[in-house]
mmCIF file of C-alpha atoms in Angstrom:
data_model
loop_
_atom_site.group_PDB
_atom_site.id
_atom_site.type_symbol
_atom_site.label_atom_id
_atom_site.label_comp_id
_atom_site.label_asym_id
_atom_site.label_seq_id
_atom_site.Cartn_x
_atom_site.Cartn_y
_atom_site.Cartn_z
ATOM 1 C CA GLY A 968 9.993 32.133 4.478
ATOM 2 C CA ALA A 969 13.554 33.331 4.245
ATOM 3 C CA VAL A 970 16.058 30.948 2.722
ATOM 4 C CA VAL A 971 19.660 30.418 3.681
ATOM 5 C CA SER A 972 21.778 28.192 1.503
ATOM 6 C CA GLN A 973 24.973 26.542 2.640
ATOM 7 C CA HIS A 974 27.565 24.823 0.509
ATOM 8 C CA PRO A 975 29.034 22.238 0.439
ATOM 9 C CA SER A 976 26.748 19.836 2.284
ATOM 10 C CA TRP A 977 29.480 17.250 2.690
ATOM 11 C CA VAL A 978 33.217 17.526 2.496
ATOM 12 C CA ILE A 979 35.949 15.039 3.163
ATOM 13 C CA CYS A 980 39.505 16.297 3.219
ATOM 14 C CA LYS A 981 42.968 15.275 4.233
ATOM 15 C CA SER A 982 44.542 16.521 7.419
ATOM 16 C CA GLY A 983 46.381 19.794 6.881
ATOM 17 C CA THR A 984 44.225 21.105 4.076
ATOM 18 C CA SER A 985 41.861 24.073 4.233
ATOM 19 C CA VAL A 986 38.151 23.920 3.618
ATOM 20 C CA LYS A 987 35.842 26.812 2.745
ATOM 21 C CA ILE A 988 32.147 26.752 3.554
ATOM 22 C CA GLU A 989 29.778 29.288 2.037
ATOM 23 C CA CYS A 990 26.579 30.628 3.522
ATOM 24 C CA ARG A 991 24.213 32.682 1.394
ATOM 25 C CA SER A 992 20.963 34.415 2.186
ATOM 26 C CA LEU A 993 18.934 33.931 -0.977
ATOM 27 C CA ASP A 994 15.972 36.224 -0.613
ATOM 28 C CA PHE A 995 16.934 38.702 2.060
ATOM 29 C CA GLN A 996 19.883 40.755 3.182
ATOM 30 C CA ALA A 997 21.662 39.498 6.268
ATOM 31 C CA THR A 998 23.731 42.020 8.160
ATOM 32 C CA THR A 999 24.609 39.388 10.706
ATOM 33 C CA MET A 1000 25.309 35.714 10.273
ATOM 34 C CA PHE A 1001 26.193 33.213 12.930
ATOM 35 C CA TRP A 1002 28.407 30.178 12.611
ATOM 36 C CA TYR A 1003 27.734 27.170 14.800
ATOM 37 C CA ARG A 1004 29.414 23.829 15.232
ATOM 38 C CA GLN A 1005 27.664 20.694 16.400
ATOM 39 C CA PHE A 1006 29.374 17.498 17.504
ATOM 40 C CA PRO A 1007 27.375 14.239 17.612
ATOM 41 C CA LYS A 1008 24.660 14.202 20.243
ATOM 42 C CA GLN A 1009 25.566 17.689 21.404
ATOM 43 C CA SER A 1010 23.915 21.036 20.943
ATOM 44 C CA LEU A 1011 24.893 23.800 18.599
ATOM 45 C CA MET A 1012 27.822 25.798 19.890
ATOM 46 C CA LEU A 1013 28.220 29.345 18.669
ATOM 47 C CA MET A 1014 31.638 29.819 17.123
ATOM 48 C CA ALA A 1015 31.449 33.377 15.875
ATOM 49 C CA THR A 1016 29.209 36.215 14.830
ATOM 50 C CA SER A 1017 29.866 37.496 11.351
ATOM 51 C CA ASN A 1018 29.017 41.125 10.621
ATOM 52 C CA GLU A 1019 28.901 42.499 7.112
ATOM 53 C CA GLY A 1020 31.801 44.811 6.435
ATOM 54 C CA SER A 1021 33.578 44.305 9.737
ATOM 55 C CA LYS A 1022 35.564 41.705 11.613
ATOM 56 C CA ALA A 1023 33.839 38.700 13.045
ATOM 57 C CA THR A 1024 33.395 38.328 16.769
ATOM 58 C CA TYR A 1025 34.661 34.998 18.011
ATOM 59 C CA GLU A 1026 33.478 33.100 21.045
ATOM 60 C CA GLN A 1027 35.899 32.226 23.791
ATOM 61 C CA GLY A 1028 38.019 29.233 22.885
ATOM 62 C CA VAL A 1029 37.526 29.561 19.128
ATOM 63 C CA GLU A 1030 40.750 30.329 17.287
ATOM 64 C CA LYS A 1031 40.210 33.175 14.855
ATOM 65 C CA ASP A 1032 43.304 32.278 12.857
ATOM 66 C CA LYS A 1033 42.071 28.736 12.380
ATOM 67 C CA PHE A 1034 38.456 29.548 11.566
ATOM 68 C CA LEU A 1035 38.569 32.452 9.159
ATOM 69 C CA ILE A 1036 35.307 34.260 8.607
ATOM 70 C CA ASN A 1037 34.603 36.699 5.835
ATOM 71 C CA HIS A 1038 31.326 38.579 5.395
ATOM 72 C CA ALA A 1039 32.011 40.738 2.377
ATOM 73 C CA SER A 1040 28.431 41.282 1.283
ATOM 74 C CA LEU A 1041 24.937 41.327 2.723
ATOM 75 C CA THR A 1042 24.204 37.925 1.242
ATOM 76 C CA LEU A 1043 27.397 35.935 1.701
ATOM 77 C CA SER A 1044 29.524 34.822 4.615
ATOM 78 C CA THR A 1045 32.284 32.256 4.384
ATOM 79 C CA LEU A 1046 33.983 30.103 6.989
ATOM 80 C CA THR A 1047 37.390 28.683 6.173
ATOM 81 C CA VAL A 1048 38.762 25.920 8.352
ATOM 82 C CA THR A 1049 42.494 26.250 7.900
ATOM 83 C CA SER A 1050 44.909 23.346 8.319
ATOM 84 C CA ALA A 1051 42.069 21.055 9.260
ATOM 85 C CA HIS A 1052 42.677 18.149 11.618
ATOM 86 C CA PRO A 1053 40.504 15.162 12.514
ATOM 87 C CA GLU A 1054 39.261 16.897 15.674
ATOM 88 C CA ASP A 1055 37.752 19.590 13.436
ATOM 89 C CA SER A 1056 35.394 16.995 11.974
ATOM 90 C CA SER A 1057 31.945 18.248 12.824
ATOM 91 C CA PHE A 1058 28.661 19.603 11.513
ATOM 92 C CA TYR A 1059 29.019 23.308 10.748
ATOM 93 C CA ILE A 1060 25.831 25.326 10.420
ATOM 94 C CA CYS A 1061 25.366 28.945 9.492
ATOM 95 C CA SER A 1062 22.372 31.055 10.301
ATOM 96 C CA ALA A 1063 21.199 34.538 9.526
ATOM 97 C CA ARG A 1064 18.673 37.076 10.568
ATOM 98 C CA GLY A 1065 17.303 39.916 8.495
ATOM 99 C CA LEU A 1066 18.078 43.606 8.465
ATOM 100 C CA ALA A 1067 17.206 45.582 11.586
ATOM 101 C CA GLU A 1068 16.094 42.475 13.404
ATOM 102 C CA ASN A 1069 18.179 41.992 16.476
ATOM 103 C CA THR A 1070 15.761 39.627 18.093
ATOM 104 C CA GLY A 1071 13.979 37.932 15.239
ATOM 105 C CA GLU A 1072 14.093 34.287 14.371
ATOM 106 C CA LEU A 1073 17.149 32.694 12.872
ATOM 107 C CA PHE A 1074 17.141 31.104 9.454
ATOM 108 C CA PHE A 1075 19.526 28.188 9.076
ATOM 109 C CA GLY A 1076 21.532 26.831 6.224
ATOM 110 C CA GLU A 1077 21.397 23.119 5.565
ATOM 111 C CA GLY A 1078 24.689 22.552 7.346
ATOM 112 C CA SER A 1079 28.049 21.261 6.156
ATOM 113 C CA ARG A 1080 29.355 17.974 7.421
ATOM 114 C CA LEU A 1081 33.148 18.036 7.517
ATOM 115 C CA THR A 1082 35.201 14.891 7.849
ATOM 116 C CA VAL A 1083 38.949 15.288 8.144
ATOM 117 C CA LEU A 1084 40.937 12.126 7.521
ATOM 118 C CA ARG B 1116 25.524 27.309 35.341
ATOM 119 C CA LYS B 1117 24.742 26.976 31.646
ATOM 120 C CA GLU B 1118 23.083 29.938 29.986
ATOM 121 C CA VAL B 1119 20.292 27.774 28.619
ATOM 122 C CA GLU B 1120 19.436 24.421 30.166
ATOM 123 C CA GLN B 1121 17.206 21.606 29.024
ATOM 124 C CA ASP B 1122 16.619 18.046 30.108
ATOM 125 C CA PRO B 1123 18.278 16.001 27.339
ATOM 126 C CA GLY B 1124 15.781 13.154 27.677
ATOM 127 C CA PRO B 1125 14.995 11.003 25.828
ATOM 128 C CA PHE B 1126 11.293 11.264 26.432
ATOM 129 C CA ASN B 1127 9.656 8.092 25.144
ATOM 130 C CA VAL B 1128 5.899 8.540 24.838
ATOM 131 C CA PRO B 1129 3.122 6.601 23.101
ATOM 132 C CA GLU B 1130 1.234 8.055 20.183
ATOM 133 C CA GLY B 1131 -1.527 10.363 21.315
ATOM 134 C CA ALA B 1132 0.179 11.303 24.555
ATOM 135 C CA THR B 1133 0.756 14.817 25.788
ATOM 136 C CA VAL B 1134 4.324 15.741 26.573
ATOM 137 C CA ALA B 1135 5.889 18.891 28.000
ATOM 138 C CA PHE B 1136 9.426 20.217 27.909
ATOM 139 C CA ASN B 1137 10.914 22.963 30.003
ATOM 140 C CA CYS B 1138 13.908 25.149 29.438
ATOM 141 C CA THR B 1139 15.550 27.550 31.880
ATOM 142 C CA TYR B 1140 17.766 30.491 31.064
ATOM 143 C CA SER B 1141 20.172 32.427 33.242
ATOM 144 C CA ASN B 1142 20.225 35.892 31.689
ATOM 145 C CA SER B 1143 17.297 37.956 32.902
ATOM 146 C CA ALA B 1144 17.880 40.460 30.094
ATOM 147 C CA SER B 1145 17.094 37.873 27.423
ATOM 148 C CA GLN B 1146 15.089 39.382 24.622
ATOM 149 C CA SER B 1147 13.368 36.678 22.653
ATOM 150 C CA PHE B 1148 12.734 32.986 22.831
ATOM 151 C CA PHE B 1149 12.183 30.193 20.375
ATOM 152 C CA TRP B 1150 11.632 26.491 20.060
ATOM 153 C CA TYR B 1151 13.393 24.816 17.170
ATOM 154 C CA ARG B 1152 13.088 21.262 16.004
ATOM 155 C CA GLN B 1153 16.094 19.333 14.757
ATOM 156 C CA ASP B 1154 15.882 15.997 13.009
ATOM 157 C CA CYS B 1155 18.865 13.691 12.985
ATOM 158 C CA ARG B 1156 21.751 15.072 10.901
ATOM 159 C CA LYS B 1157 19.698 18.015 9.712
ATOM 160 C CA GLU B 1158 19.674 21.722 10.423
ATOM 161 C CA PRO B 1159 17.311 23.163 13.081
ATOM 162 C CA LYS B 1160 13.982 24.464 11.882
ATOM 163 C CA LEU B 1161 11.819 26.977 13.669
ATOM 164 C CA LEU B 1162 8.877 25.393 15.426
ATOM 165 C CA MET B 1163 7.556 28.505 17.086
ATOM 166 C CA SER B 1164 8.528 31.754 18.719
ATOM 167 C CA VAL B 1165 7.549 32.158 22.355
ATOM 168 C CA TYR B 1166 5.675 35.244 23.429
ATOM 169 C CA SER B 1167 5.053 36.607 26.899
ATOM 170 C CA SER B 1168 1.347 35.998 26.602
ATOM 171 C CA GLY B 1169 1.884 32.413 25.517
ATOM 172 C CA ASN B 1170 1.025 31.158 22.075
ATOM 173 C CA GLU B 1171 -0.467 28.142 20.430
ATOM 174 C CA ASP B 1172 -0.035 26.612 17.009
ATOM 175 C CA GLY B 1173 -2.198 23.574 16.467
ATOM 176 C CA ARG B 1174 -1.043 20.843 18.837
ATOM 177 C CA PHE B 1175 1.852 22.934 20.123
ATOM 178 C CA THR B 1176 1.669 25.454 22.954
ATOM 179 C CA ALA B 1177 4.572 27.569 24.138
ATOM 180 C CA GLN B 1178 4.739 29.632 27.290
ATOM 181 C CA LEU B 1179 7.196 32.043 28.800
ATOM 182 C CA ASN B 1180 7.660 32.790 32.475
ATOM 183 C CA ARG B 1181 10.040 35.730 32.799
ATOM 184 C CA ALA B 1182 9.864 35.834 36.586
ATOM 185 C CA SER B 1183 11.108 32.271 36.872
ATOM 186 C CA GLN B 1184 13.165 32.461 33.687
ATOM 187 C CA TYR B 1185 11.841 29.450 31.912
ATOM 188 C CA ILE B 1186 9.963 28.592 28.764
ATOM 189 C CA SER B 1187 7.911 25.531 28.059
ATOM 190 C CA LEU B 1188 6.635 23.568 25.101
ATOM 191 C CA LEU B 1189 3.572 21.373 25.272
ATOM 192 C CA ILE B 1190 2.782 18.872 22.541
ATOM 193 C CA ARG B 1191 -0.690 17.363 22.537
ATOM 194 C CA ASP B 1192 -1.812 14.236 20.700
ATOM 195 C CA SER B 1193 1.761 13.238 19.834
ATOM 196 C CA LYS B 1194 2.406 11.841 16.367
ATOM 197 C CA LEU B 1195 5.185 9.515 15.266
ATOM 198 C CA SER B 1196 6.446 12.373 13.114
ATOM 199 C CA ASP B 1197 6.995 14.503 16.218
ATOM 200 C CA SER B 1198 10.026 12.356 17.071
ATOM 201 C CA ALA B 1199 12.974 14.746 16.969
ATOM 202 C CA THR B 1200 15.183 16.863 19.183
ATOM 203 C CA TYR B 1201 13.603 20.054 20.432
ATOM 204 C CA LEU B 1202 15.967 22.946 20.964
ATOM 205 C CA CYS B 1203 15.297 25.870 23.243
ATOM 206 C CA VAL B 1204 16.882 29.050 21.896
ATOM 207 C CA VAL B 1205 17.285 32.286 23.777
ATOM 208 C CA ASN B 1206 18.355 35.581 22.294
ATOM 209 C CA MET B 1207 20.311 37.657 24.763
ATOM 210 C CA VAL B 1208 22.575 40.661 24.783
ATOM 211 C CA THR B 1209 26.078 40.073 26.071
ATOM 212 C CA SER B 1210 28.805 42.713 25.790
ATOM 213 C CA GLY B 1211 26.533 44.746 23.571
ATOM 214 C CA THR B 1212 26.033 41.934 21.074
ATOM 215 C CA TYR B 1213 22.874 39.980 20.408
ATOM 216 C CA LYS B 1214 23.524 36.259 20.584
ATOM 217 C CA TYR B 1215 21.352 33.234 20.121
ATOM 218 C CA ILE B 1216 22.179 30.597 22.684
ATOM 219 C CA PHE B 1217 20.988 27.043 22.238
ATOM 220 C CA GLY B 1218 20.079 24.555 24.884
ATOM 221 C CA THR B 1219 21.372 21.009 24.588
ATOM 222 C CA GLY B 1220 18.042 19.895 23.188
ATOM 223 C CA THR B 1221 15.459 17.418 24.428
ATOM 224 C CA ARG B 1222 15.040 14.203 22.497
ATOM 225 C CA LEU B 1223 11.513 13.004 21.953
ATOM 226 C CA LYS B 1224 10.594 9.557 20.700
ATOM 227 C CA VAL B 1225 6.963 8.907 19.966
ATOM 228 C CA LEU B 1226 6.252 5.189 19.958
ATOM 229 C CA ALA B 1227 3.578 3.363 17.990
#
């Protein structure tokens, strides 16, 4: 099946620093990638939809200037958490679907666990 | 009302039992439906897609009822390894964009 790789798996940073998370589709081209955040014992919450070559679409309540998304190629999307604070500590997961598949299954990265001290 | 709703559980069942989960969705224009499984501190993994005619994969059966806007997952002969959180996922179009909306998940614990 399709593979999505996410890096880093774990990151611990100091408050005020920025953290970049990468999401790569390894064996298929992903025109659309989705970024989710999951707090303990809660479900995945969609943060934004990342479209190759255009601006990301952010969900209500998600600050686009704080969570910068770049989708410069068909195989790579990045999420940068700028000026991270302890409340940003969470499990961030990216997912992707293949070309011309608006309703197909999602393929998930392994997730990135962010801890902000 | 949440777009996708599930009973969070936990469902504690003995090995060998049959257990069923339901999930309701609010958007009648939803396009596709899935059940994902998520183990603790891991990413979700696709368990099965849900088709209008219903579908079965081994011990797992999924059904879709568009009229009542719910999907179900039935697990027969539960194994200890089935213990996980089961996420209902609905793909819907909102403001011209396809989005995958997750339910809160239903926790299942299969007991020896």
